[in-house]
PDB file of N, CA and C in Angstrom:
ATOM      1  N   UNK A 624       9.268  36.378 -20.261  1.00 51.00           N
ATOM      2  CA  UNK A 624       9.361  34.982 -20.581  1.00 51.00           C
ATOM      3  C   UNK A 624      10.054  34.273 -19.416  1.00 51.00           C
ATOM      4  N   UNK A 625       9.621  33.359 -18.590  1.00 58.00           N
ATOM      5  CA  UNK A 625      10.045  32.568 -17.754  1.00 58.00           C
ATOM      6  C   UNK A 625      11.317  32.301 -18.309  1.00 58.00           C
ATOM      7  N   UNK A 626      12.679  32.020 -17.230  1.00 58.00           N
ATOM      8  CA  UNK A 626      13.983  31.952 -17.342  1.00 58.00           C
ATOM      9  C   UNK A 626      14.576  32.433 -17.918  1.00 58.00           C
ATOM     10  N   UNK A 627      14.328  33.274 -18.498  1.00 57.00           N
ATOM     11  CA  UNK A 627      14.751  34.399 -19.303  1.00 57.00           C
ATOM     12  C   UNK A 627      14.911  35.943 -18.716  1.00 57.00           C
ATOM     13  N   UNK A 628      14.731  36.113 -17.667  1.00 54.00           N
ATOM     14  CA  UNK A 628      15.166  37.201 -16.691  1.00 54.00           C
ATOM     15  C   UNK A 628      16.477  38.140 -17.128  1.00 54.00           C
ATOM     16  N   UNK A 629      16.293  39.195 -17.835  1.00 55.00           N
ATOM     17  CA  UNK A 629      17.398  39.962 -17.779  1.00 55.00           C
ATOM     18  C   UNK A 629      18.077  41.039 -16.409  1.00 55.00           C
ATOM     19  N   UNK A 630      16.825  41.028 -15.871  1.00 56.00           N
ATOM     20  CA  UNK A 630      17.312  42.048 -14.637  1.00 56.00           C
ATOM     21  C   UNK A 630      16.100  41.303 -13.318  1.00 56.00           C
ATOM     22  N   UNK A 631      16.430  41.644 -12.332  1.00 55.00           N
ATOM     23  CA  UNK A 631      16.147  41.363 -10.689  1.00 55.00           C
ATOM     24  C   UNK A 631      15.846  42.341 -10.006  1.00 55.00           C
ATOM     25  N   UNK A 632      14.693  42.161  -9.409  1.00 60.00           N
ATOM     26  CA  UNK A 632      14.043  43.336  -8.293  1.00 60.00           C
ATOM     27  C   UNK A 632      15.044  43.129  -7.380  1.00 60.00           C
ATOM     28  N   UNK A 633      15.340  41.766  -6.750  1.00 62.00           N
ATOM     29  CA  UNK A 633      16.334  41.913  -5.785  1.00 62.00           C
ATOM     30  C   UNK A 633      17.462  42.118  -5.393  1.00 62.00           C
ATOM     31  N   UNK A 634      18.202  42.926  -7.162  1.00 64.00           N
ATOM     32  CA  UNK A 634      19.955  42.709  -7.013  1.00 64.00           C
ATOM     33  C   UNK A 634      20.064  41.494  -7.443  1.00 64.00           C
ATOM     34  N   UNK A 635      19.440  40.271  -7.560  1.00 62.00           N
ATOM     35  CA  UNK A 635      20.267  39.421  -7.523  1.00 62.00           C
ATOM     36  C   UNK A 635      20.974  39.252  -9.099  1.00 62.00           C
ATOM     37  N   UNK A 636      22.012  38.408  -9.300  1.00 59.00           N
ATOM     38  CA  UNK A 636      22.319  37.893 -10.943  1.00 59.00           C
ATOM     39  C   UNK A 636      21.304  37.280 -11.619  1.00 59.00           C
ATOM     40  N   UNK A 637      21.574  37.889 -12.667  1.00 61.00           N
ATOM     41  CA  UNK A 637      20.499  37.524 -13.911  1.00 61.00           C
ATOM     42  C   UNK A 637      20.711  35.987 -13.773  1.00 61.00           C
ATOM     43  N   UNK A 638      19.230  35.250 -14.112  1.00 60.00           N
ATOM     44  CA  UNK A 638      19.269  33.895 -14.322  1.00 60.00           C
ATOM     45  C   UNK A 638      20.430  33.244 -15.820  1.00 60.00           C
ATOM     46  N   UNK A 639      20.296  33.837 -16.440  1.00 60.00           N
ATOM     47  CA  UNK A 639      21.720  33.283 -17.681  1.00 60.00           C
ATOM     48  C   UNK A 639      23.381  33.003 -16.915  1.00 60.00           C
ATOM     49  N   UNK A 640      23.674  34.274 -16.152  1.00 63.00           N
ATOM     50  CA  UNK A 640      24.930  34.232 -15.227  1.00 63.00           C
ATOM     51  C   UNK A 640      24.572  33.560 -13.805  1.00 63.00           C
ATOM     52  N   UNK A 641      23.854  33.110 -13.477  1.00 73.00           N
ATOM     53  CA  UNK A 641      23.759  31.495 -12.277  1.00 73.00           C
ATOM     54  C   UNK A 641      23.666  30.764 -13.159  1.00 73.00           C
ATOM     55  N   UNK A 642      23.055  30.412 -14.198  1.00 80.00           N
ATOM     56  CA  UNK A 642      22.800  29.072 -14.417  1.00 80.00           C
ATOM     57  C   UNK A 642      24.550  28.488 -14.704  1.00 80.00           C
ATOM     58  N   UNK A 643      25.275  29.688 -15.237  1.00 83.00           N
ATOM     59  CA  UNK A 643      26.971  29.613 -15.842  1.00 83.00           C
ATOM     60  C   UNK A 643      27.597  28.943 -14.509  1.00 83.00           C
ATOM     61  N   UNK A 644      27.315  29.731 -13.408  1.00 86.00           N
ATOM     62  CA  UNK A 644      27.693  29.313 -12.020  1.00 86.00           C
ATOM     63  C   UNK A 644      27.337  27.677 -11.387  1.00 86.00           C
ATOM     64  N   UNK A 645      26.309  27.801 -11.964  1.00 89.00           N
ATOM     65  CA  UNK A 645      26.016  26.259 -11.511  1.00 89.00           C
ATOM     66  C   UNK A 645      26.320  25.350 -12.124  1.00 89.00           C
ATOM     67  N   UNK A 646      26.484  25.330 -13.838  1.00 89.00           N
ATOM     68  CA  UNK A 646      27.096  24.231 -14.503  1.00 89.00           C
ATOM     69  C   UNK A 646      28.781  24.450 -13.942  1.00 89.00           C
ATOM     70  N   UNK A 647      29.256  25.401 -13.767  1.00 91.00           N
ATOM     71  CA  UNK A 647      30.734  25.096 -12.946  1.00 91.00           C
ATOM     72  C   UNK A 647      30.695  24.599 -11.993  1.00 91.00           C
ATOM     73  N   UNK A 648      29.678  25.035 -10.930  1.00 93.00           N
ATOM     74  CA  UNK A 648      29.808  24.408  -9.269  1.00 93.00           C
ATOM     75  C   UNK A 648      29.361  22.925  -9.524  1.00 93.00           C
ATOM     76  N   UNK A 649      28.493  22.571 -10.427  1.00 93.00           N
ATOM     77  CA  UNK A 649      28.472  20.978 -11.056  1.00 93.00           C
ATOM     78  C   UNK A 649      29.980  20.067 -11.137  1.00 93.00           C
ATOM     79  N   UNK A 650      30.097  21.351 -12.019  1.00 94.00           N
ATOM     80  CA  UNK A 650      31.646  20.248 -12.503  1.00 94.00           C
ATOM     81  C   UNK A 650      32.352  20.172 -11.830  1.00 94.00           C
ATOM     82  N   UNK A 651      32.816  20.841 -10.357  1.00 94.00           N
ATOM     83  CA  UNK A 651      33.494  20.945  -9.370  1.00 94.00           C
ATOM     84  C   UNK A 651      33.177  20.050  -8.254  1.00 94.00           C
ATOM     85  N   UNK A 652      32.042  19.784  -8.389  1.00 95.00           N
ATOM     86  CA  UNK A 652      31.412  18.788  -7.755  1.00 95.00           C
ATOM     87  C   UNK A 652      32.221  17.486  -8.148  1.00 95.00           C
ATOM     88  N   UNK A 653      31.151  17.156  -9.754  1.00 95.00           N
ATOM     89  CA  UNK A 653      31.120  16.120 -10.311  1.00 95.00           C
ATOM     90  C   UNK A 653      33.043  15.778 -10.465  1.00 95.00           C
ATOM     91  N   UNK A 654      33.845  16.584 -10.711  1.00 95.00           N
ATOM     92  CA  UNK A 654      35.129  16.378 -10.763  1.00 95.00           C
ATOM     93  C   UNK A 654      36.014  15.791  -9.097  1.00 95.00           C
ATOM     94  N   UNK A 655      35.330  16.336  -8.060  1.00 96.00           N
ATOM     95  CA  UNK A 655      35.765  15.751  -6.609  1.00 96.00           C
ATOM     96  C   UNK A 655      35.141  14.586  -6.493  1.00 96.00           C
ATOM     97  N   UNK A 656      34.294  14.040  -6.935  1.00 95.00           N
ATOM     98  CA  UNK A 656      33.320  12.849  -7.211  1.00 95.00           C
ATOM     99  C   UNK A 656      34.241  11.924  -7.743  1.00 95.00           C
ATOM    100  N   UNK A 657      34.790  12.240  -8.666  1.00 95.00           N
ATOM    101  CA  UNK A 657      35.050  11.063  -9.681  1.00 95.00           C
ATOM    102  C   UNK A 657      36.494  10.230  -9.037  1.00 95.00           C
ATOM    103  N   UNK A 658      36.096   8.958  -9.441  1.00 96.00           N
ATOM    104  CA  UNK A 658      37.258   7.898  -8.901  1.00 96.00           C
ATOM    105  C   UNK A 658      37.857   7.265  -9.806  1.00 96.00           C
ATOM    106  N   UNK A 659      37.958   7.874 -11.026  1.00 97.00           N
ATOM    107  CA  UNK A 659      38.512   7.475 -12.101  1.00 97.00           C
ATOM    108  C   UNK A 659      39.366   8.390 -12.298  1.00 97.00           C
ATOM    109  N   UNK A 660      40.477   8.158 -13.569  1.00 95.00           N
ATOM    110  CA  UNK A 660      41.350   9.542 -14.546  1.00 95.00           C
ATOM    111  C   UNK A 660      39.829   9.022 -15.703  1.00 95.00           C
ATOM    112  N   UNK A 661      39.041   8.209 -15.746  1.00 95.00           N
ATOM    113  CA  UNK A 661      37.700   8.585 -17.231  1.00 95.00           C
ATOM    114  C   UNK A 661      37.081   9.202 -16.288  1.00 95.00           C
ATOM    115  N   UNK A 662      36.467   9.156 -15.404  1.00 96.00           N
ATOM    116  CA  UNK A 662      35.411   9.441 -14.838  1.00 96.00           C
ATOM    117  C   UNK A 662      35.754  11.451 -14.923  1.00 96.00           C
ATOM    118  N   UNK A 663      36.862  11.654 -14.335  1.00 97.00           N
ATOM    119  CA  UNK A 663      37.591  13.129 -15.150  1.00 97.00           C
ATOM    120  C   UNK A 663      37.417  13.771 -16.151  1.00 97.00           C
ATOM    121  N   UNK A 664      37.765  12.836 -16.803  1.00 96.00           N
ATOM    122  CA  UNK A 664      37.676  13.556 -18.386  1.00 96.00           C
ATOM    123  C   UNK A 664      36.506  13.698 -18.659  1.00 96.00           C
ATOM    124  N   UNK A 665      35.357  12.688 -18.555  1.00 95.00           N
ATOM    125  CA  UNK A 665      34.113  12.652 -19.015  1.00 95.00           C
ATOM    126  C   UNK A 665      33.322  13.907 -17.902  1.00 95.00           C
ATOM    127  N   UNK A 666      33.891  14.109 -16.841  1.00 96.00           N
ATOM    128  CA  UNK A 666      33.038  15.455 -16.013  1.00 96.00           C
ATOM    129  C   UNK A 666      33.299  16.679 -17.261  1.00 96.00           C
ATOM    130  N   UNK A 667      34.827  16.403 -17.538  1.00 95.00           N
ATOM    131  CA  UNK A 667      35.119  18.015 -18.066  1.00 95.00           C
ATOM    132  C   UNK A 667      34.582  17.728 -19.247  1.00 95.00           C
ATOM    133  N   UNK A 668      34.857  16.761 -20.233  1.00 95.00           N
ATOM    134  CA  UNK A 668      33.855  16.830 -21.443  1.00 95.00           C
ATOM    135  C   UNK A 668      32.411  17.758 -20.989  1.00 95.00           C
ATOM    136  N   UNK A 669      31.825  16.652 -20.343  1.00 94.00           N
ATOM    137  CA  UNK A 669      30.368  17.289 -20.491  1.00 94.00           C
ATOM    138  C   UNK A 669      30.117  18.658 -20.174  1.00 94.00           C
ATOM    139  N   UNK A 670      31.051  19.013 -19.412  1.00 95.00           N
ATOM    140  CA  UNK A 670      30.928  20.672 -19.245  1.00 95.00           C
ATOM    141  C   UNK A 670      31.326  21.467 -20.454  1.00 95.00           C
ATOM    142  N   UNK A 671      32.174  20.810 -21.392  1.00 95.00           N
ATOM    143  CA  UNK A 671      32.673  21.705 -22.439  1.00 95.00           C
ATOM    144  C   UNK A 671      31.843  21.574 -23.379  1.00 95.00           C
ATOM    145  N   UNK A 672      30.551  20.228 -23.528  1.00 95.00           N
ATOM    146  CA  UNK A 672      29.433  20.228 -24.179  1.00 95.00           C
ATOM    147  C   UNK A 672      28.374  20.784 -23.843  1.00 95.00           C
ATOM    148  N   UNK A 673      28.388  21.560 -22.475  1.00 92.00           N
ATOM    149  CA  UNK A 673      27.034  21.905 -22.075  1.00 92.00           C
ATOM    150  C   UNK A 673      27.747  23.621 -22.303  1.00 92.00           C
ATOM    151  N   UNK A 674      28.554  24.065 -22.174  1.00 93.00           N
ATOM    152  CA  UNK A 674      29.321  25.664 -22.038  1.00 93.00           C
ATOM    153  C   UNK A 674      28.317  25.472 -24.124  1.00 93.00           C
ATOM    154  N   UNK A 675      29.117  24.413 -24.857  1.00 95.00           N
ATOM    155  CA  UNK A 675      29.380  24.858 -26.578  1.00 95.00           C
ATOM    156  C   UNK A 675      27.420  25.316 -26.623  1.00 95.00           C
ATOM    157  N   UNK A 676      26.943  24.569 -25.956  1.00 93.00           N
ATOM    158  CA  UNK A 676      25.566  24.827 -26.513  1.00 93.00           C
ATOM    159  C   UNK A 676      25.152  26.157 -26.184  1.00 93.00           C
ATOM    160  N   UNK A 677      25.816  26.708 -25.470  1.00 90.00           N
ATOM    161  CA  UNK A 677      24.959  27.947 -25.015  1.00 90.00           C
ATOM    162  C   UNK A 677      26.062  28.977 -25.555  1.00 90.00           C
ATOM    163  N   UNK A 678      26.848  28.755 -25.951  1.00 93.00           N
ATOM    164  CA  UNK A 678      28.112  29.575 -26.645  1.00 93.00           C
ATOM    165  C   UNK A 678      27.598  29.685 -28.061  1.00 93.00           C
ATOM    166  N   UNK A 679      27.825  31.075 -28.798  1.00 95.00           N
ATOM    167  CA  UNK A 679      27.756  31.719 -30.040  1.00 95.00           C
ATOM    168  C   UNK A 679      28.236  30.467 -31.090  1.00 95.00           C
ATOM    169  N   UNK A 680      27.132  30.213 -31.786  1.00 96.00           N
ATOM    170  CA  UNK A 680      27.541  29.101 -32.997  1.00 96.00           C
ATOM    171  C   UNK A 680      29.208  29.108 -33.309  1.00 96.00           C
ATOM    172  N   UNK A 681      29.877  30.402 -33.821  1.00 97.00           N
ATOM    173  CA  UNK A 681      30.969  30.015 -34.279  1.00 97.00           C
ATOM    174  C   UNK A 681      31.911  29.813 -33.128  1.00 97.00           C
ATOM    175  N   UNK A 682      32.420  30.268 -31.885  1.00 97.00           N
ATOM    176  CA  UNK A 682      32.688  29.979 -30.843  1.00 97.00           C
ATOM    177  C   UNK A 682      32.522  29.115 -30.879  1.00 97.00           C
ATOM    178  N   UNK A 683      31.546  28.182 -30.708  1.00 97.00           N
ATOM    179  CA  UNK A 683      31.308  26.438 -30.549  1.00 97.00           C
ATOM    180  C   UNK A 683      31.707  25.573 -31.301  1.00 97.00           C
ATOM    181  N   UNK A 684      32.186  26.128 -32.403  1.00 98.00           N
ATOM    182  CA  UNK A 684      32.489  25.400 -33.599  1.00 98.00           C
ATOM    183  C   UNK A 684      34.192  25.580 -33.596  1.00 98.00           C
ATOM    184  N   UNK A 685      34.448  26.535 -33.275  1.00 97.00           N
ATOM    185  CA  UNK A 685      35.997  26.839 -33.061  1.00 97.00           C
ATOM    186  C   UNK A 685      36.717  25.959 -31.729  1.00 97.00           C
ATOM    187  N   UNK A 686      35.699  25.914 -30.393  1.00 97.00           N
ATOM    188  CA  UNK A 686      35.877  25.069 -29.296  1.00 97.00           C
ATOM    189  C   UNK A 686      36.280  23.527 -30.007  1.00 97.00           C
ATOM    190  N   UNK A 687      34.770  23.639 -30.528  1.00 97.00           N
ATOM    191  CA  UNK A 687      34.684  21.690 -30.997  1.00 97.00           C
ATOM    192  C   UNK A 687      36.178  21.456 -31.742  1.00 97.00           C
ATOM    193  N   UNK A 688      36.940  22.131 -32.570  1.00 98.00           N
ATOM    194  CA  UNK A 688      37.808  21.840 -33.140  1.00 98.00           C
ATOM    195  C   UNK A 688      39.165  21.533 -32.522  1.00 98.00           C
ATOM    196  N   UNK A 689      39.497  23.039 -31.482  1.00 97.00           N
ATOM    197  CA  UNK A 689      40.185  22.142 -30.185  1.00 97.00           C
ATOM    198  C   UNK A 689      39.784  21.334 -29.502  1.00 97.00           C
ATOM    199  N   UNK A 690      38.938  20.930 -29.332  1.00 96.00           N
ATOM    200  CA  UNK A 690      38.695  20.348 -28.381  1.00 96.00           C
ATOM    201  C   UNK A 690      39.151  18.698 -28.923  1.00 96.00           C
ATOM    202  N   UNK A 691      38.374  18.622 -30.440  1.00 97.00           N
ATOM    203  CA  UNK A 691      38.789  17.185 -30.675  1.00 97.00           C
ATOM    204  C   UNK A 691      40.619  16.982 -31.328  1.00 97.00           C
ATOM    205  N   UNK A 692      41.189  17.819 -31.631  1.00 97.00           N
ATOM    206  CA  UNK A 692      42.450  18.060 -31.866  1.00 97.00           C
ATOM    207  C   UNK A 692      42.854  17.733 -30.695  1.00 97.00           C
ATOM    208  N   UNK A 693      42.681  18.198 -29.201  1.00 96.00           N
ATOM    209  CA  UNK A 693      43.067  17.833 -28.329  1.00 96.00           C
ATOM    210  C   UNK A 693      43.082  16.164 -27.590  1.00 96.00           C
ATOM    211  N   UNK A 694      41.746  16.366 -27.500  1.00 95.00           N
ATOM    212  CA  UNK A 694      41.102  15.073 -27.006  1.00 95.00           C
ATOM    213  C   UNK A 694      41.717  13.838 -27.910  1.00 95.00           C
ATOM    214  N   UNK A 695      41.982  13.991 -29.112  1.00 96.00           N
ATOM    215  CA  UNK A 695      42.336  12.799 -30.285  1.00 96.00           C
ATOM    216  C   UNK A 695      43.829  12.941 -29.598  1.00 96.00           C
ATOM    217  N   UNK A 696      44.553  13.833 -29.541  1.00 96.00           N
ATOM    218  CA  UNK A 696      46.243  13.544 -29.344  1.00 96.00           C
ATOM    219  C   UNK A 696      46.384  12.744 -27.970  1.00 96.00           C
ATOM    220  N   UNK A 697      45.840  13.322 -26.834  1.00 94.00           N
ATOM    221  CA  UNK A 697      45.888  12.574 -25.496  1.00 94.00           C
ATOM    222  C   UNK A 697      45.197  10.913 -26.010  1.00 94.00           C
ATOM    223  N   UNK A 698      44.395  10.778 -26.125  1.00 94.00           N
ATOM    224  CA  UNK A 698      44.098   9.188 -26.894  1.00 94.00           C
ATOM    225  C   UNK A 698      45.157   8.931 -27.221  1.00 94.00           C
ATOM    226  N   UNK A 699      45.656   9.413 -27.978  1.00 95.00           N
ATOM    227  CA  UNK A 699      46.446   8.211 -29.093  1.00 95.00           C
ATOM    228  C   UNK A 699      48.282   8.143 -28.514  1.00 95.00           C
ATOM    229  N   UNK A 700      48.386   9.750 -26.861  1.00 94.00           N
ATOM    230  CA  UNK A 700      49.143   9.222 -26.107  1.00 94.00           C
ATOM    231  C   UNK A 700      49.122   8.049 -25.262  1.00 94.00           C
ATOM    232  N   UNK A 701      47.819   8.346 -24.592  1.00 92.00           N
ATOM    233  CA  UNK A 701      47.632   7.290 -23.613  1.00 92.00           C
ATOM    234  C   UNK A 701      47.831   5.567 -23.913  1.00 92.00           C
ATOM    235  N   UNK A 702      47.010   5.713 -25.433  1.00 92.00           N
ATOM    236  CA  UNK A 702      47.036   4.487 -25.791  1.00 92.00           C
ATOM    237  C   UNK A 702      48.727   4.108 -26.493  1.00 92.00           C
ATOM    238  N   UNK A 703      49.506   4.868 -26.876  1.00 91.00           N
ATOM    239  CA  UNK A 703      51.108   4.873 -27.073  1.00 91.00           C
ATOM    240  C   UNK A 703      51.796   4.687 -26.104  1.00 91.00           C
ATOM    241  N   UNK A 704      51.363   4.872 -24.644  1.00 83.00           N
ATOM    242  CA  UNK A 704      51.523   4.418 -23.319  1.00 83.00           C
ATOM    243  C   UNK A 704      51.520   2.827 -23.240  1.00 83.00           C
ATOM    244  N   UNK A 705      50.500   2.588 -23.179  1.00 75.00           N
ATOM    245  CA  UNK A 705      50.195   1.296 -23.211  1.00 75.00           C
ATOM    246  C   UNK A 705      50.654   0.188 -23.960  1.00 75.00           C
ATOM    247  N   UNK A 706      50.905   0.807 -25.004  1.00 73.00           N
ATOM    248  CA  UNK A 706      52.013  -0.582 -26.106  1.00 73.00           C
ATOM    249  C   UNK A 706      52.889  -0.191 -25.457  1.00 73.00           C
ATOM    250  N   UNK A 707      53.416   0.562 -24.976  1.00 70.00           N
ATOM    251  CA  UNK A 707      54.783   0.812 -24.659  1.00 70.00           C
ATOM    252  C   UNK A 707      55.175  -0.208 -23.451  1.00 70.00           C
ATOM    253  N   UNK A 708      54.484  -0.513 -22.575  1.00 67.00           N
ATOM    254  CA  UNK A 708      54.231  -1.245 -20.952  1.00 67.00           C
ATOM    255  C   UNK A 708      54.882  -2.851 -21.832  1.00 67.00           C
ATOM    256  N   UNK A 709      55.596  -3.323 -20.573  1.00 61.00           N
ATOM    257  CA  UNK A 709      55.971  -4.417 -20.559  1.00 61.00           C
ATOM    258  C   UNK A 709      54.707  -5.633 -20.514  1.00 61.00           C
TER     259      UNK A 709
END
Protein backbone atom coordinates (compact mmCIF):
# COMPACT_ATOMS: atom_id res chain seq x y z
CA UNK A 1 0.00 0.00 0.00
CA UNK A 2 1.55 3.30 -1.00
CA UNK A 3 2.93 5.24 2.23
CA UNK A 4 2.60 2.67 4.14
CA UNK A 5 6.14 1.18 3.83
CA UNK A 6 7.16 -0.91 6.72
CA UNK A 7 10.67 -1.75 5.62
CA UNK A 8 13.30 -0.20 2.77
CA UNK A 9 15.47 -1.83 0.18
CA UNK A 10 17.71 1.00 0.91
CA UNK A 11 18.22 1.05 4.78
CA UNK A 12 16.47 3.89 4.75
CA UNK A 13 13.62 4.77 7.81
CA UNK A 14 10.37 3.53 7.42
CA UNK A 15 8.05 6.22 5.93
CA UNK A 16 5.78 6.43 9.45
CA UNK A 17 9.30 7.43 11.40
CA UNK A 18 10.21 10.46 8.65
CA UNK A 19 7.04 11.59 8.34
CA UNK A 20 7.46 11.97 12.74
CA UNK A 21 10.77 13.74 11.69
CA UNK A 22 9.32 16.08 9.49
CA UNK A 23 6.29 17.23 11.42
CA UNK A 24 9.17 18.15 14.12
CA UNK A 25 11.65 19.68 11.60
CA UNK A 26 8.23 21.71 10.64
CA UNK A 27 7.75 22.89 13.97
CA UNK A 28 11.29 23.90 14.37
CA UNK A 29 11.02 25.69 11.48
CA UNK A 30 7.62 27.11 11.90
CA UNK A 31 8.68 28.01 15.70
CA UNK A 32 12.10 30.16 14.37
CA UNK A 33 9.53 31.75 12.00
CA UNK A 34 7.26 33.06 14.32
CA UNK A 35 7.27 36.84 15.44
CA UNK A 36 4.81 36.55 17.87
CA UNK A 37 4.60 34.81 21.77
CA UNK A 38 0.73 33.60 19.53
CA UNK A 39 2.35 32.90 16.60
CA UNK A 40 4.40 30.23 19.26
CA UNK A 41 1.90 28.80 20.80
CA UNK A 42 -0.19 28.25 17.76
CA UNK A 43 3.18 26.42 15.96
CA UNK A 44 3.26 24.13 19.10
CA UNK A 45 -0.50 23.66 19.24
CA UNK A 46 -0.66 22.45 15.81
CA UNK A 47 2.04 20.04 16.31
CA UNK A 48 0.38 18.62 19.40
CA UNK A 49 -2.79 18.32 17.04
CA UNK A 50 -1.09 16.76 14.26
CA UNK A 51 1.33 14.17 16.88
CA UNK A 52 -2.81 13.39 18.76
CA UNK A 53 -4.03 12.22 15.34
CA UNK A 54 -1.62 9.76 14.65
CA UNK A 55 -1.24 8.78 18.41
CA UNK A 56 -3.27 5.64 19.90
CA UNK A 57 -6.96 6.91 20.57
CA UNK A 58 -6.51 6.77 24.31
CA UNK A 59 -3.07 8.49 24.35
CA UNK A 60 -4.82 11.29 22.44
CA UNK A 61 -7.43 11.57 24.64
CA UNK A 62 -5.20 11.60 27.75
CA UNK A 63 -2.85 14.38 25.74
CA UNK A 64 -6.14 16.43 24.87
CA UNK A 65 -6.84 16.59 28.60
CA UNK A 66 -3.44 18.06 29.48
CA UNK A 67 -3.20 19.78 27.09
CA UNK A 68 -6.46 21.85 27.67
CA UNK A 69 -5.87 21.85 31.57
CA UNK A 70 -2.80 23.42 30.56
CA UNK A 71 -3.54 25.68 27.80
CA UNK A 72 -6.87 27.01 29.95
CA UNK A 73 -4.46 27.91 33.13
CA UNK A 74 -1.78 29.93 31.01
CA UNK A 75 -5.01 31.90 29.48
CA UNK A 76 -6.50 32.79 32.36
CA UNK A 77 -2.67 33.75 33.63
CA UNK A 78 -1.91 35.81 30.90
CA UNK A 79 -5.15 37.38 30.87
CA UNK A 80 -4.71 37.91 35.10
CA UNK A 81 -1.62 39.70 33.78
CA UNK A 82 -3.32 42.08 32.05
CA UNK A 83 -5.97 43.36 34.62
CA UNK A 84 -3.23 43.49 36.68
CA UNK A 85 -1.20 46.37 34.26
CA UNK A 86 -1.67 49.88 35.13
Amino acid sequence: MAGKRTTTGGGRPKQRRMGAARRRAALTWRLAAAQSPHEQIAAAAAYAVSAAKEAPPQAAQIAATEAVQLLTALGDRLLGAKEERP
